[in-house]
XYZ file of C-alpha atoms in Angstrom:
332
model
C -4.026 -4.148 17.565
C -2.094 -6.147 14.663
C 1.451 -7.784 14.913
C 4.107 -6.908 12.222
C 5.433 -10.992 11.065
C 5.664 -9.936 7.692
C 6.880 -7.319 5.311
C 3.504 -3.500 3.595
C -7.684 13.135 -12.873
C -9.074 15.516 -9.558
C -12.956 16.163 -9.637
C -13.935 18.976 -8.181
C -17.141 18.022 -6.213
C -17.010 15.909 -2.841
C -19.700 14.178 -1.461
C -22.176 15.545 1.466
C -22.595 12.196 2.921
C -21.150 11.822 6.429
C -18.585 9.120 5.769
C -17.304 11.549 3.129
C -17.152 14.980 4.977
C -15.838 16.887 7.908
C -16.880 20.539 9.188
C -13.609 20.656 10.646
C -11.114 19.502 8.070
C -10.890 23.043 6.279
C -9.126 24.209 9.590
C -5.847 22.528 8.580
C -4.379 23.377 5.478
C -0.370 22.871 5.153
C 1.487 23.767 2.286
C 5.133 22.638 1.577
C 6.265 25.221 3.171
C 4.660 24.595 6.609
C 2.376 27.322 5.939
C -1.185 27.987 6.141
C -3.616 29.232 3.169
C -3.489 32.987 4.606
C 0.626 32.549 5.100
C 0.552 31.850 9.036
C 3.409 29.752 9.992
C 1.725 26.852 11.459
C 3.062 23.446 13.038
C 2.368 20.748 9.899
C 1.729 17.561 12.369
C 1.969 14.511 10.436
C 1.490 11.577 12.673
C 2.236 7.489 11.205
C 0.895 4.669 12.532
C 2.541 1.870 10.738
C 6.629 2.036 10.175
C 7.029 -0.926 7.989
C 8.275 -0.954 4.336
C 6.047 1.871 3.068
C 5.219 3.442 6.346
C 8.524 3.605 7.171
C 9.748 4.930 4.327
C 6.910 7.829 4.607
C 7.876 8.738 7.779
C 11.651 9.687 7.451
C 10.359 11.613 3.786
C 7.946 14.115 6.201
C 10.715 14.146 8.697
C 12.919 14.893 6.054
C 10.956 17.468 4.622
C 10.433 19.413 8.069
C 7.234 18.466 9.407
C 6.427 17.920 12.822
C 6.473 13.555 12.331
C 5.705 11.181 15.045
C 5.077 7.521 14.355
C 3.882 4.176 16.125
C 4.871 0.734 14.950
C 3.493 -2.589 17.489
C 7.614 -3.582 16.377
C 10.028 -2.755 18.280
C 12.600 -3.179 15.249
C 10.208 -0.910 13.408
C 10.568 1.680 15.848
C 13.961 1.684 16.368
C 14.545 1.506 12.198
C 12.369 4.158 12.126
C 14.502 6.180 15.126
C 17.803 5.626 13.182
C 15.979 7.310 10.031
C 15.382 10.163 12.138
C 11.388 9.554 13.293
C 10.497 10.292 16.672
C 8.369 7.443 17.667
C 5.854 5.919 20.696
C 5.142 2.902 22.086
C 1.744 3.875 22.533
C -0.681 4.574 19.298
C -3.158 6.195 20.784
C -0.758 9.341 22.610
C 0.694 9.740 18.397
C -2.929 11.041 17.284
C -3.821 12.783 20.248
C -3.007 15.515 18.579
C -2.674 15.331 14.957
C -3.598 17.254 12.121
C -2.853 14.365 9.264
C -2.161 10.626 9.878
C -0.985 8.565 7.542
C -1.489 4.729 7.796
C 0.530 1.978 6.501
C -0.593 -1.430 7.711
C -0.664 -5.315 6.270
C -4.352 -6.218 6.238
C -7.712 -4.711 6.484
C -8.389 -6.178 10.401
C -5.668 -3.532 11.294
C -7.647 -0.798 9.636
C -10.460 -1.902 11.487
C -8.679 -2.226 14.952
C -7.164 1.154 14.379
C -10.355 2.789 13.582
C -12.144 1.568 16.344
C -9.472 2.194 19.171
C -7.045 4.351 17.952
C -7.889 6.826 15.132
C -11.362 7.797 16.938
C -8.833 9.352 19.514
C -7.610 11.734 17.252
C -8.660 15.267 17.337
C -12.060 16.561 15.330
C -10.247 17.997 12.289
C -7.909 15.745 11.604
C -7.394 14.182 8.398
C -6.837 9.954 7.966
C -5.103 9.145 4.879
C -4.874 5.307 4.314
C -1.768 4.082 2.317
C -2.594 0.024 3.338
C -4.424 -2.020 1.116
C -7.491 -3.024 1.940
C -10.871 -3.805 0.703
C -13.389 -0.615 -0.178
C -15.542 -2.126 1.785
C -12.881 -2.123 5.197
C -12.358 2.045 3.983
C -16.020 2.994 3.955
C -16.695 1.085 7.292
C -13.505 2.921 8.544
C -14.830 6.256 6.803
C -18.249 6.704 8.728
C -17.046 5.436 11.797
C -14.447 8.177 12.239
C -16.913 11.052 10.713
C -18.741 10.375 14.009
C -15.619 11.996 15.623
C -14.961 14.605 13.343
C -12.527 13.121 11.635
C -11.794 12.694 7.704
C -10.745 9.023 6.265
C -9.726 8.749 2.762
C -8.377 5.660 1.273
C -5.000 6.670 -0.507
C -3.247 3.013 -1.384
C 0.371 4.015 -3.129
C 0.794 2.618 -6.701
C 4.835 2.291 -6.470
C 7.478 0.414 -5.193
C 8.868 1.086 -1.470
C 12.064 2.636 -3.398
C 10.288 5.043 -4.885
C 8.692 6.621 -1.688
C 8.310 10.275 -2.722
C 7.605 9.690 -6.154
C 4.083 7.509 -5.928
C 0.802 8.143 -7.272
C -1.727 7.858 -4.296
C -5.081 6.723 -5.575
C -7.550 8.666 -3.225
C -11.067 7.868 -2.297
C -12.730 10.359 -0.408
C -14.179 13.691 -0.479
C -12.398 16.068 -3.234
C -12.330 19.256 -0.583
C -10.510 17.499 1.790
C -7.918 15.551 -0.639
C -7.218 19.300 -1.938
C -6.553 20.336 1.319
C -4.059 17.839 2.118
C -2.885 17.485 -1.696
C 0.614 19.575 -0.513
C 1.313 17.873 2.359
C 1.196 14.629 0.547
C 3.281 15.790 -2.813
C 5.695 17.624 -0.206
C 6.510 14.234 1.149
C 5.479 10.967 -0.379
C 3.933 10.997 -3.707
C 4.222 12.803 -6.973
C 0.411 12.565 -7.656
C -2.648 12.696 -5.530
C -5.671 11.423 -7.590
C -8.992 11.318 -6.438
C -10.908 8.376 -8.108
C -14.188 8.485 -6.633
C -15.679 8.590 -3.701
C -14.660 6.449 -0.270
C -13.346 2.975 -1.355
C -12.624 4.045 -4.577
C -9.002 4.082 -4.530
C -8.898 0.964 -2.771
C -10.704 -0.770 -6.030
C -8.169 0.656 -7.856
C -5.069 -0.470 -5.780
C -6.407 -4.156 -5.645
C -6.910 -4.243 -9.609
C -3.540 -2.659 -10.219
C -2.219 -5.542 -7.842
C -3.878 -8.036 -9.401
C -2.055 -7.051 -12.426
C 0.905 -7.466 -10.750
C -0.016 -10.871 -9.267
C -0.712 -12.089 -13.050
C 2.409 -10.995 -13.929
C 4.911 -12.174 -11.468
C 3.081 -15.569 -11.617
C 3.504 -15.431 -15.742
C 6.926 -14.651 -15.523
C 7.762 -17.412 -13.145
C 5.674 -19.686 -15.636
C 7.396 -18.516 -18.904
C 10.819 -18.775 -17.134
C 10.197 -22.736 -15.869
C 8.823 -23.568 -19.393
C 11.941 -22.008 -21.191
C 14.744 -23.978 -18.429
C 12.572 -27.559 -19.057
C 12.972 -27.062 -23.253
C 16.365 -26.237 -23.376
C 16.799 -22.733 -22.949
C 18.780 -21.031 -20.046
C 16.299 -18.532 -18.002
C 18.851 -15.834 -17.813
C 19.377 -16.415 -21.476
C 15.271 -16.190 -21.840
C 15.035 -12.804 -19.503
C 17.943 -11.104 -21.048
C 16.851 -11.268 -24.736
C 12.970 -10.283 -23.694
C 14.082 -7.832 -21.771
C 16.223 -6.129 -24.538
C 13.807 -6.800 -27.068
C 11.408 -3.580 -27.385
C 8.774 -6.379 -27.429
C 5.497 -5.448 -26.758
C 5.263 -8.164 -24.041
C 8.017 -6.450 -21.737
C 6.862 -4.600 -18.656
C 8.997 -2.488 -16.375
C 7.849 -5.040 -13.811
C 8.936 -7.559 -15.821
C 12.729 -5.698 -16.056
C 12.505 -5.566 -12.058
C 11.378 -9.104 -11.130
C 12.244 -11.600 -13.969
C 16.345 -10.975 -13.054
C 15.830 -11.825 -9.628
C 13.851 -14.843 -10.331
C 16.331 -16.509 -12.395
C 19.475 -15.177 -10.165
C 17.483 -16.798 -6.981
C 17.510 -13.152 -5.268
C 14.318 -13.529 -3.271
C 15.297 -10.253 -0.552
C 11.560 -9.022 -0.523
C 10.823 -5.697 -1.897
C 7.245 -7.316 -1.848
C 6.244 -10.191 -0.066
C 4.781 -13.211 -1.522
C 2.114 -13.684 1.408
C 1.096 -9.795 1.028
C 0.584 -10.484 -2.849
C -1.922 -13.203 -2.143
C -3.805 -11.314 0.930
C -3.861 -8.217 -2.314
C -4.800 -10.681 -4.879
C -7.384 -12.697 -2.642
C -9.057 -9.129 -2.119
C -9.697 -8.794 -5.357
C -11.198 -12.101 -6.099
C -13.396 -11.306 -2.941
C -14.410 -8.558 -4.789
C -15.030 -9.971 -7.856
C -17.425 -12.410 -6.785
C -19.241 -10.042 -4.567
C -19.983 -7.670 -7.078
C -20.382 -10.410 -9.695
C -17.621 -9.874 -11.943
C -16.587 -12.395 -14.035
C -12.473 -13.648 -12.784
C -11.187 -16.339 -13.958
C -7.967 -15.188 -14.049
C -7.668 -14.030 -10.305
C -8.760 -17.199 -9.281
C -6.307 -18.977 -11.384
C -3.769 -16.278 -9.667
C -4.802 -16.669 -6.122
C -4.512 -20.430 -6.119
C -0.573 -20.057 -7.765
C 0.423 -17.796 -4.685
C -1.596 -20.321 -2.719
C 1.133 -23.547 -4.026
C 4.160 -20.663 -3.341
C 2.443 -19.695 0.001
C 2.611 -23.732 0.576
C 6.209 -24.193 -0.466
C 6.796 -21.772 2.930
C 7.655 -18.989 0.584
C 5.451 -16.288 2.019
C 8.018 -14.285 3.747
C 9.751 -13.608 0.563
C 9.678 -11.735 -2.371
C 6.706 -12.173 -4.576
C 9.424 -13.542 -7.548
C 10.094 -16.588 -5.188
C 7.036 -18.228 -6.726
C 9.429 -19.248 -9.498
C 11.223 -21.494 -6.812
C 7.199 -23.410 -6.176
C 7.161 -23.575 -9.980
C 10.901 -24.953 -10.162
C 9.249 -28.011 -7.957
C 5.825 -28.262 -9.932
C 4.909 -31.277 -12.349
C 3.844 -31.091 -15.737
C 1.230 -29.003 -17.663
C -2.225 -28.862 -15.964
């Protein structure tokens, strides 16, 4: 199914197309307090499938939060992190859905989306809702979409714009019908997000996640650049980060705050890993030149993470890449 080596406004019409709709989804609607929309108590069943950095973190929020959570991880170090966080888990994906009313997913790459969908998430009962935290390409969430609305049940693509810290405050970025994403709008912003916002239909959300990560790819990888050009003229990059940081400059990003210390202090414990940064940012220059839009820039970022990738850096955090750039040449 997939191995775990590494570390990852609302409109108010949906679409009637059947990778966008379910008959069946209106019949389960939780609200924070574990209630249906006529005030019946009702068992909330959130089921995970993926207990790594974010879908780890999601699970022990609903748990927290007093839903009915079970999760599958293919790890057994997943599992058993996810235990100790107080997550009943499985060994065995398919017995998690059987029967679920929402599942979230949290996996590395967009094969495992498609594995899932074709073994493991058509198992799950008509009705239920699929929302998708991994990022992947649109392309992976629409295939994913109509393949499950021949089972009666709902995908949406939801990738999380916010660091694994932050796990209950993130803005999902939904793509998917705008009836169902209502539905399951409480459940999400009772657990792992702050914001639920439907960008357009299926696929749509993943668009936006692999943009917004390709900002963050040109960033780290600028960072790492401006820091290697300040240490070979002179100036000490601690010296560098601290007075940008400080500045009010128009330059400084919080991302910058968060990653520019830990390149210069050599703290490479990954919040992000390097090698999922360059599967994100590869995605989007996939994307780019399949829809014919212009990138020069993602190209110039994907073949940075590439040399960092190279250096045997993948496993780390994304700010690592200023150790590849320590060990580059001169301007080119």
């Amino acid at each position: 199914m997939w191995s775990r080596s590494s570390s990852s406004s609302v409109e108010s019409t949906s679409s009637s197309s059947p990778a966008n709709s379910s008959t069946h989804a209106s019949t389960w609607t939780p609200t924070p307090t574990g209630k249906n929309s006529e005030g019946t108590v009702m068992a909330a069943q959130i089921r995970v499938l993926g207990l790594g950095t974010m879908g780890g973190r999601s699970a022990a929020r609903a748990a927290s939060a007093g839903y009915d959570v079970r999760g599958f991880d293919p790890s057994p170090a997943a599992r058993e992190a996810a235990e100790a966080a107080g997550v009943p888990v499985s060994d065995d994906a398919a017995s998690v859905v059987a029967d679920a009313g929402l599942i979230l997913v949290s996996v590395p790459k967009p094969e495992h989306v498609r594995a899932l969908a074709a073994e493991v998430l058509v198992k799950a009962p008509a009705g239920a809702v699929v929302i998708d935290l991994s990022t992947i390409d649109p392309g992976t969430a629409r295939t994913a979409a109509a393949e499950l609305a021949e089972h009666g049940v709902t995908y949406v693509d939801a990738p999380v714009l916010g660091r694994p810290a932050t796990c209950g405050s993130w803005t999902l970025v939904c793509g998917g019908p705008a009836g169902v994403i209502d539905t399951v709008r409480p459940a999400l912003t009772s657990t792992v997000a702050a914001r639920v916002v439907r960008v357009g239909e299926t696929g749509a959300g993943s668009v936006v996640k692999i943009a917004n990560n390709l900002m963050f790819g040109a960033i780290n990888a600028i960072t790492a650049e401006a820091i290697t050009l300040c240490e070979r003229n002179g100036v000490d990059g601690r010296t560098f980060v601290e007075t940008v940081a400080e500045s009010g400059a128009a330059t400084v990003s919080n991302l910058f705050k968060e990653i520019a210390p830990k390149m210069v202090s050599g703290d490479d414990d990954p919040a992000f890993a390097l090698e999922l940064l360059a599967k994100d940012n590869r995605l989007a220059l996939e994307l780019a030149e399949s829809s014919g839009s212009p990138a020069p820039l993602a190209r110039a970022i994907v073949d940075v993470n590439e040399i960092g990738l190279d250096h045997g850096l993948g496993t780390r955090d994304s700010g690592a890449l200023a150790r590849a750039y320590a060990e580059f040449g001169g301007g080119r």
